[in-house]
Short mmCIF file of C-alpha atoms in Angstrom, two decimals:
data_model
loop_
_atom_site.label_atom_id
_atom_site.label_comp_id
_atom_site.label_asym_id
_atom_site.label_seq_id
_atom_site.Cartn_x
_atom_site.Cartn_y
_atom_site.Cartn_z
CA MET A 994 -115.99 106.57 22.45
CA LYS A 995 -119.23 105.95 20.99
CA LEU A 996 -118.04 107.86 17.75
CA GLN A 997 -114.86 105.72 17.52
CA ARG A 998 -116.98 102.52 18.09
CA LYS A 999 -119.35 103.57 15.38
CA ASN A 1000 -116.60 104.39 12.91
CA ARG A 1001 -115.10 100.89 13.42
CA LEU A 1002 -118.42 99.26 13.13
CA ARG A 1003 -118.87 100.98 9.70
CA ALA A 1004 -115.53 100.22 8.52
CA THR A 1005 -116.08 96.68 9.26
CA ALA A 1006 -119.19 96.52 7.22
CA LEU A 1007 -117.47 98.36 4.54
CA GLY A 1008 -114.70 95.65 4.62
CA ALA A 1009 -117.54 92.78 4.50
CA LEU A 1010 -119.27 94.19 1.60
CA ALA A 1011 -115.62 94.77 -0.40
CA VAL A 1012 -115.03 90.75 0.35
CA SER A 1013 -118.57 89.97 -0.67
CA SER A 1014 -118.43 91.83 -4.07
CA ALA A 1015 -114.92 90.02 -4.54
CA LEU A 1016 -116.91 86.84 -3.95
CA VAL A 1017 -119.59 87.78 -6.21
CA LEU A 1018 -117.21 88.65 -8.77
CA THR A 1019 -115.45 85.53 -8.53
CA ALA A 1020 -118.66 83.55 -8.88
CA CYS A 1021 -119.45 85.31 -11.85
CA GLY A 1022 -116.14 84.27 -13.28
CA SER A 1023 -116.86 80.53 -12.52
CA ASP A 1024 -119.95 80.86 -14.94
CA ASN A 1025 -119.95 78.18 -17.56
CA ASN A 1026 -120.17 80.19 -20.84
CA SER A 1027 -119.77 76.98 -22.98
CA GLY A 1028 -122.83 75.51 -22.43
CA SER A 1029 -121.59 72.39 -20.63
CA SER A 1030 -122.56 71.31 -17.07
CA ALA A 1031 -120.84 71.96 -14.15
CA THR A 1032 -119.37 69.26 -12.28
CA GLY A 1033 -119.42 69.65 -8.87
CA GLY A 1034 -116.57 72.16 -8.59
CA THR A 1035 -113.94 69.75 -10.27
CA GLY A 1036 -113.38 70.01 -14.07
CA GLU A 1037 -115.90 72.98 -14.24
CA LYS A 1038 -115.20 75.42 -16.80
CA THR A 1039 -114.78 79.40 -16.26
CA SER A 1040 -115.06 82.02 -18.71
CA ALA A 1041 -111.26 82.82 -18.25
CA ALA A 1042 -110.01 80.73 -21.33
CA SER A 1043 -112.64 80.19 -24.09
CA ASP A 1044 -110.47 77.65 -25.76
CA VAL A 1045 -110.68 75.05 -22.67
CA LYS A 1046 -112.76 71.98 -22.49
CA CYS A 1047 -112.18 70.53 -19.25
CA ASP A 1048 -114.32 67.44 -19.79
CA ASP A 1049 -113.57 65.15 -16.98
CA ALA A 1050 -110.64 66.74 -15.59
CA LYS A 1051 -109.97 66.68 -12.09
CA GLY A 1052 -107.31 66.73 -9.13
CA GLN A 1053 -103.69 67.20 -9.71
CA LEU A 1054 -101.53 66.50 -12.59
CA LEU A 1055 -97.90 66.53 -12.25
CA ALA A 1056 -95.54 67.19 -15.43
CA SER A 1057 -91.73 67.89 -15.55
CA GLY A 1058 -89.23 68.43 -17.92
CA SER A 1059 -87.79 70.58 -20.82
CA SER A 1060 -87.23 74.23 -19.62
CA ALA A 1061 -87.01 75.27 -23.31
CA GLN A 1062 -90.90 75.40 -22.99
CA LYS A 1063 -91.10 76.71 -19.59
CA ASN A 1064 -92.58 80.28 -20.39
CA ALA A 1065 -95.07 78.53 -23.07
CA MET A 1066 -96.26 76.17 -20.24
CA ASP A 1067 -96.65 78.89 -17.50
CA LEU A 1068 -98.87 80.38 -19.84
CA TRP A 1069 -100.86 77.49 -20.76
CA VAL A 1070 -101.14 76.19 -17.11
CA LYS A 1071 -102.25 79.81 -16.22
CA ASN A 1072 -105.03 79.88 -18.62
CA TYR A 1073 -106.20 76.30 -18.23
CA MET A 1074 -106.34 76.41 -14.33
CA ALA A 1075 -108.44 79.62 -14.49
CA GLY A 1076 -110.54 77.86 -17.14
CA CYS A 1077 -111.10 74.74 -15.27
CA LYS A 1078 -112.17 75.13 -11.38
CA GLY A 1079 -110.64 72.71 -9.01
CA VAL A 1080 -107.69 71.11 -11.36
CA GLU A 1081 -104.32 71.65 -10.77
CA ILE A 1082 -101.58 71.42 -13.52
CA ASN A 1083 -98.10 71.24 -11.62
CA TYR A 1084 -95.15 71.52 -14.57
CA LYS A 1085 -91.63 71.32 -13.13
CA ALA A 1086 -89.01 72.96 -15.71
CA SER A 1087 -86.04 70.94 -15.21
CA SER A 1088 -84.66 69.36 -18.40
CA SER A 1089 -85.56 66.99 -20.96
CA GLY A 1090 -83.33 64.22 -19.43
CA GLU A 1091 -85.08 64.48 -16.08
CA GLY A 1092 -88.47 64.42 -17.69
CA ILE A 1093 -87.85 61.33 -19.58
CA ILE A 1094 -86.50 59.43 -16.40
CA ALA A 1095 -89.62 61.06 -14.35
CA PHE A 1096 -92.05 59.69 -17.13
CA ASN A 1097 -90.31 56.40 -17.59
CA GLN A 1098 -90.62 55.92 -13.42
CA GLY A 1099 -94.13 56.72 -13.45
CA THR A 1100 -94.13 59.72 -11.48
CA VAL A 1101 -95.80 62.06 -13.81
CA GLY A 1102 -98.46 62.04 -16.23
CA PHE A 1103 -96.39 63.70 -19.31
CA ALA A 1104 -92.95 64.89 -19.85
CA GLY A 1105 -91.73 67.58 -21.86
CA SER A 1106 -88.44 66.77 -24.09
CA ASP A 1107 -86.66 68.73 -26.72
CA SER A 1108 -85.72 65.65 -28.49
CA ALA A 1109 -87.66 62.61 -29.59
CA LEU A 1110 -87.65 59.35 -27.24
CA LYS A 1111 -84.44 57.07 -27.85
CA PRO A 1112 -85.33 53.47 -28.86
CA GLU A 1113 -84.07 52.41 -25.36
CA GLU A 1114 -86.48 55.18 -23.63
CA VAL A 1115 -89.04 53.66 -25.82
CA ALA A 1116 -88.21 50.48 -24.38
CA ASP A 1117 -88.24 51.44 -20.59
CA SER A 1118 -91.73 53.33 -21.15
CA LYS A 1119 -93.38 50.32 -21.92
CA LYS A 1120 -93.05 49.11 -18.33
CA ILE A 1121 -95.26 52.21 -17.33
CA CYS A 1122 -97.45 52.28 -20.16
CA LYS A 1123 -98.48 48.43 -19.93
CA THR A 1124 -100.48 48.02 -22.81
CA GLY A 1125 -98.57 50.59 -25.10
CA GLN A 1126 -95.27 52.99 -25.01
CA GLY A 1127 -94.42 56.22 -24.94
CA ILE A 1128 -94.98 58.42 -27.96
CA ASN A 1129 -94.00 61.92 -29.25
CA LEU A 1130 -96.39 64.83 -29.54
CA PRO A 1131 -94.69 67.74 -31.09
CA MET A 1132 -96.52 70.70 -29.15
CA VAL A 1133 -94.10 74.00 -29.00
CA GLY A 1134 -91.60 74.96 -31.66
CA GLY A 1135 -89.12 78.04 -31.79
CA PRO A 1136 -85.89 79.16 -32.47
CA ILE A 1137 -82.77 78.39 -30.19
CA ALA A 1138 -81.16 81.80 -29.78
CA ILE A 1139 -77.47 82.43 -29.86
CA GLY A 1140 -77.27 85.36 -27.36
CA PHE A 1141 -74.24 87.42 -26.76
CA HIS A 1142 -73.46 90.46 -24.44
CA LEU A 1143 -70.36 92.45 -25.77
CA GLU A 1144 -70.26 96.02 -24.74
CA GLY A 1145 -70.54 98.13 -27.52
CA VAL A 1146 -71.68 95.86 -30.17
CA ASP A 1147 -75.44 95.29 -30.60
CA SER A 1148 -75.34 93.45 -33.83
CA LEU A 1149 -73.47 90.24 -34.77
CA THR A 1150 -73.53 87.64 -37.53
CA LEU A 1151 -71.92 84.44 -37.21
CA ASP A 1152 -72.00 81.29 -39.41
CA ALA A 1153 -72.19 77.50 -38.30
CA PRO A 1154 -68.20 77.02 -38.78
CA THR A 1155 -67.41 79.96 -36.61
CA LEU A 1156 -70.10 79.16 -34.08
CA ALA A 1157 -68.80 75.50 -33.80
CA LYS A 1158 -65.30 76.84 -33.41
CA ILE A 1159 -66.44 79.37 -30.70
CA PHE A 1160 -68.23 76.52 -28.50
CA ASP A 1161 -65.52 74.26 -29.07
CA GLY A 1162 -62.94 76.85 -27.75
CA LYS A 1163 -61.05 77.10 -30.89
CA ILE A 1164 -62.02 80.61 -31.58
CA LYS A 1165 -60.94 82.50 -28.24
CA LYS A 1166 -61.10 86.55 -28.62
CA TRP A 1167 -64.12 88.53 -30.20
CA ASN A 1168 -61.60 90.06 -32.72
CA ASP A 1169 -60.80 86.77 -34.36
CA THR A 1170 -60.26 87.30 -38.21
CA ALA A 1171 -63.26 84.72 -38.60
CA ILE A 1172 -65.78 86.67 -36.68
CA ALA A 1173 -64.14 90.04 -38.32
CA LYS A 1174 -64.83 88.48 -41.87
CA LEU A 1175 -68.76 88.40 -41.13
CA ASN A 1176 -69.11 91.77 -39.48
CA ASP A 1177 -67.48 93.94 -41.64
CA GLY A 1178 -67.34 97.71 -40.30
CA VAL A 1179 -68.16 96.47 -36.69
CA LYS A 1180 -65.53 97.53 -34.29
CA LEU A 1181 -64.93 94.15 -32.21
CA PRO A 1182 -62.85 94.09 -28.80
CA ASN A 1183 -59.71 92.31 -28.17
CA LYS A 1184 -61.86 90.61 -25.62
CA ALA A 1185 -61.88 86.86 -24.38
CA ILE A 1186 -64.80 84.79 -25.39
CA GLN A 1187 -66.99 83.30 -22.53
CA ALA A 1188 -69.06 80.43 -23.87
CA PHE A 1189 -71.97 79.10 -21.61
CA HIS A 1190 -73.54 75.91 -22.15
CA ARG A 1191 -76.07 73.70 -20.25
CA SER A 1192 -74.84 71.88 -17.04
CA GLU A 1193 -77.66 69.06 -17.50
CA ASP A 1194 -78.88 66.88 -19.91
CA SER A 1195 -80.60 69.15 -22.40
CA GLY A 1196 -82.52 68.87 -25.66
CA THR A 1197 -81.66 72.20 -26.41
CA THR A 1198 -78.10 71.21 -26.39
CA GLN A 1199 -79.08 67.99 -28.54
CA ASN A 1200 -80.77 70.46 -31.31
CA LEU A 1201 -78.07 72.93 -30.91
CA GLY A 1202 -75.25 69.79 -31.56
CA LYS A 1203 -77.49 68.76 -34.52
CA TYR A 1204 -77.32 72.09 -36.26
CA LEU A 1205 -73.79 72.27 -35.48
CA ALA A 1206 -72.92 68.58 -37.09
CA ALA A 1207 -74.95 68.98 -39.98
CA THR A 1208 -73.62 72.47 -41.30
CA ALA A 1209 -70.20 72.41 -39.80
CA PRO A 1210 -68.90 68.38 -39.93
CA SER A 1211 -65.52 69.39 -40.18
CA ASP A 1212 -65.45 71.85 -37.14
CA TRP A 1213 -67.95 69.99 -34.99
CA LYS A 1214 -67.12 66.38 -34.59
CA TYR A 1215 -69.24 65.53 -31.73
CA GLU A 1216 -72.45 63.40 -31.63
CA PRO A 1217 -75.41 65.43 -30.93
CA GLU A 1218 -76.34 64.50 -27.40
CA LYS A 1219 -78.08 65.75 -24.42
CA LYS A 1220 -75.00 66.07 -22.37
CA TRP A 1221 -73.08 69.23 -23.40
CA PRO A 1222 -69.79 67.29 -25.31
CA ALA A 1223 -67.11 69.96 -25.98
CA PRO A 1224 -64.19 70.93 -23.22
CA GLY A 1225 -63.99 74.34 -21.82
CA GLY A 1226 -66.53 76.75 -21.48
CA GLN A 1227 -68.60 77.32 -18.56
CA ALA A 1228 -71.81 75.80 -17.18
CA ALA A 1229 -74.90 76.91 -16.22
CA SER A 1230 -78.34 75.35 -14.83
CA GLY A 1231 -81.31 75.37 -17.42
CA SER A 1232 -81.89 77.83 -20.14
CA ALA A 1233 -82.62 80.59 -17.62
CA GLY A 1234 -78.92 79.73 -15.78
CA VAL A 1235 -77.34 80.19 -18.97
CA ALA A 1236 -79.49 83.14 -20.13
CA ALA A 1237 -78.83 84.99 -16.80
CA GLN A 1238 -74.99 84.44 -17.27
CA VAL A 1239 -75.06 85.95 -20.63
CA LYS A 1240 -77.24 88.96 -19.26
CA GLN A 1241 -74.48 90.04 -16.78
CA VAL A 1242 -71.08 88.64 -18.07
CA ASP A 1243 -69.54 91.12 -20.84
CA GLY A 1244 -68.02 88.95 -23.56
CA SER A 1245 -70.17 86.19 -23.21
CA ILE A 1246 -71.99 84.00 -25.39
CA GLY A 1247 -74.83 81.00 -24.96
CA TYR A 1248 -77.87 79.37 -26.49
CA PHE A 1249 -81.42 79.19 -25.07
CA GLU A 1250 -85.02 79.71 -26.30
CA LEU A 1251 -85.78 83.07 -27.90
CA SER A 1252 -88.19 83.93 -25.07
CA TYR A 1253 -85.56 84.04 -22.66
CA ALA A 1254 -83.58 86.72 -24.87
CA SER A 1255 -86.83 88.58 -25.54
CA SER A 1256 -88.00 88.98 -21.66
CA GLN A 1257 -84.31 89.95 -20.74
CA SER A 1258 -83.40 92.05 -23.70
CA ILE A 1259 -80.32 89.99 -24.74
CA SER A 1260 -79.02 90.48 -28.07
CA THR A 1261 -79.35 87.63 -30.46
CA VAL A 1262 -76.84 86.47 -33.27
CA ASP A 1263 -78.25 86.65 -36.91
CA ILE A 1264 -77.23 83.43 -38.91
CA ASN A 1265 -75.49 83.28 -41.98
CA THR A 1266 -77.04 80.29 -43.98
CA GLY A 1267 -75.64 80.90 -47.09
CA GLY A 1268 -78.58 82.50 -48.48
CA SER A 1269 -79.05 86.19 -49.81
CA ALA A 1270 -78.81 87.57 -45.81
CA PRO A 1271 -78.00 86.86 -42.40
CA VAL A 1272 -81.36 85.30 -40.64
CA LYS A 1273 -82.91 86.69 -37.46
CA ALA A 1274 -84.03 84.54 -34.92
CA SER A 1275 -87.77 85.25 -34.87
CA SER A 1276 -90.92 82.98 -34.29
CA GLU A 1277 -91.68 83.89 -37.93
CA ASN A 1278 -88.43 82.67 -39.32
CA ALA A 1279 -88.49 79.53 -37.20
CA SER A 1280 -91.72 78.87 -38.41
CA LYS A 1281 -90.60 78.87 -42.21
CA ALA A 1282 -87.83 76.31 -41.19
CA ILE A 1283 -89.98 74.14 -38.91
CA ALA A 1284 -92.94 74.20 -41.78
CA ALA A 1285 -90.63 72.01 -43.84
CA ALA A 1286 -90.32 69.19 -41.17
CA LYS A 1287 -91.09 65.42 -42.11
CA ILE A 1288 -93.09 62.87 -39.53
CA ALA A 1289 -90.45 60.62 -38.89
CA GLY A 1290 -92.30 58.62 -36.13
CA THR A 1291 -94.59 55.44 -37.02
CA GLY A 1292 -97.98 54.71 -35.51
CA LYS A 1293 -98.91 57.31 -33.22
CA ASP A 1294 -95.64 58.53 -32.57
CA LEU A 1295 -95.17 62.26 -34.45
CA ALA A 1296 -91.36 62.65 -33.90
CA LEU A 1297 -90.39 64.88 -36.66
CA ASP A 1298 -87.51 65.25 -38.76
CA LEU A 1299 -86.06 68.85 -38.72
CA ASP A 1300 -83.60 70.34 -41.91
CA TYR A 1301 -81.02 72.08 -40.01
CA THR A 1302 -79.32 72.63 -43.53
CA THR A 1303 -82.03 74.73 -45.38
CA LYS A 1304 -81.01 77.94 -47.03
CA ALA A 1305 -84.31 79.03 -47.65
CA GLU A 1306 -85.17 82.74 -47.59
CA GLY A 1307 -85.46 84.03 -44.39
CA ALA A 1308 -85.55 80.52 -42.31
CA TYR A 1309 -83.80 80.62 -39.05
CA PRO A 1310 -82.01 76.96 -39.11
CA ILE A 1311 -81.65 76.57 -35.47
CA VAL A 1312 -84.64 75.27 -34.36
CA LEU A 1313 -86.11 72.95 -32.02
CA VAL A 1314 -89.44 71.25 -31.31
CA THR A 1315 -90.69 70.43 -27.81
CA TYR A 1316 -92.70 67.12 -27.42
CA GLU A 1317 -95.00 66.28 -24.83
CA VAL A 1318 -94.45 62.61 -23.96
CA VAL A 1319 -97.28 60.60 -23.16
CA CYS A 1320 -98.43 56.88 -23.32
CA ASP A 1321 -100.63 55.90 -26.17
CA THR A 1322 -102.15 53.18 -24.40
CA GLY A 1323 -101.89 52.32 -20.92
CA ASN A 1324 -102.10 55.86 -19.04
CA LYS A 1325 -103.07 56.08 -15.70
CA ALA A 1326 -106.88 55.99 -15.22
CA GLU A 1327 -106.83 58.58 -12.46
CA THR A 1328 -104.78 61.30 -14.63
CA LEU A 1329 -105.62 60.48 -18.30
CA PRO A 1330 -108.85 62.77 -18.40
CA THR A 1331 -106.83 65.64 -17.23
CA VAL A 1332 -103.65 64.92 -19.59
CA LYS A 1333 -106.10 64.85 -22.71
CA SER A 1334 -108.11 68.04 -21.49
CA PHE A 1335 -104.80 69.85 -21.00
CA LEU A 1336 -102.79 68.84 -24.03
CA ASN A 1337 -106.23 69.41 -26.16
CA TYR A 1338 -105.98 72.88 -24.90
CA THR A 1339 -102.03 73.41 -25.57
CA ALA A 1340 -102.76 71.89 -29.16
CA GLY A 1341 -105.79 73.94 -29.78
CA ASP A 1342 -106.08 77.36 -31.73
CA GLU A 1343 -105.86 79.48 -28.32
CA GLY A 1344 -102.95 77.86 -27.07
CA GLN A 1345 -101.01 77.63 -30.17
CA LYS A 1346 -101.88 81.30 -30.88
CA LEU A 1347 -100.07 82.17 -27.64
CA LEU A 1348 -96.81 80.88 -28.77
CA THR A 1349 -95.87 83.54 -31.01
CA ASP A 1350 -96.21 86.18 -28.64
CA ALA A 1351 -94.20 84.22 -25.99
CA GLY A 1352 -91.17 83.81 -28.58
CA TYR A 1353 -92.12 80.70 -29.89
CA ALA A 1354 -93.48 79.09 -33.03
CA PRO A 1355 -96.74 77.46 -33.53
CA ILE A 1356 -96.51 73.68 -34.75
CA PRO A 1357 -97.53 73.64 -38.48
CA ALA A 1358 -101.37 73.13 -39.03
CA GLU A 1359 -100.83 69.93 -40.92
CA ILE A 1360 -98.86 68.53 -38.20
CA ASN A 1361 -100.99 69.92 -35.74
CA ALA A 1362 -104.14 68.23 -36.95
CA LYS A 1363 -102.49 64.66 -36.33
CA VAL A 1364 -101.46 65.88 -32.89
CA ARG A 1365 -104.74 66.81 -32.18
CA GLU A 1366 -106.28 63.39 -33.76
CA THR A 1367 -103.53 61.29 -31.52
CA ILE A 1368 -104.61 63.15 -28.14
CA GLY A 1369 -108.07 62.09 -28.70
CA SER A 1370 -107.35 58.71 -28.92
CA LEU A 1371 -105.08 58.45 -25.79
CA SER A 1372 -106.22 55.62 -23.67
#
């Protein structure tokens, strides 16, 4: 009995030592290596993310919107919260439409949207921003991949008219002549096409619509809106939902950000733009298209005008840019420091470098410089 009691005491002591060591390591992790002083447990910088400047960030920041940027936002939030002790960023990846509604209801500090604010949404934002209005800050770029699942077919090329007819229900079989002409030598099965689209308002949907309307106007006669416009097809919630359906359903096709295709090993369509060779969906190729974007917004608004009809060599044309929507002035005093601190990180060198590995494309340097300047002026 004495021996057993002695062993128990020894085990307890070792366990306490392990916990104590872990706490010491945790404390070391919260050392401020940036030279800035601690802030009493809130907004204190740790060594986990070298590019984070916590400043006066504190408490909880709620944000919501685009599911297109979810995988990027997950990385950013993880790194930022590791770098700023006592700060919690809670981003709900729902849809661009829901994010804008939440922003204009004043329930979030910022919203993510794959489409710039409409004039009526800007008007609504003035009720929340008080002295200002909602503006668009481009933060995440990337390709909208056309994912497919067709047993026995690993590589597929499509062009805009063919894509338009597929998503409009006009081409119903995989061995249709239009698809076969674009895929010489590929054995296409006599199988029904099952096209999936987003069930909720989505900026990804709108950007795909802009591409189809610009490049195949005779075959896609719908206005580019966040709500899916064409009849037929099957709906799924969020980019994750569409990707999950394509992953498991043979004969399926759908659209979502490249990160979803990469993480689930979903094959993606090469796009025939009319250039010398079909273009693959990749961060690098999307960057070539986004680099040609022009700022269409005025004042502090940095909404971009993308060229979906590009035939530039290696430029992947089906792209989107996700904006973080904030008030230019009139932000809530209790969340403004955290909004600025977090967005400074996402727009910073470290935050933007994370995008390529996650299947996204960094914002071009010239535009990103204006984003950083605007973040600094938020009030």
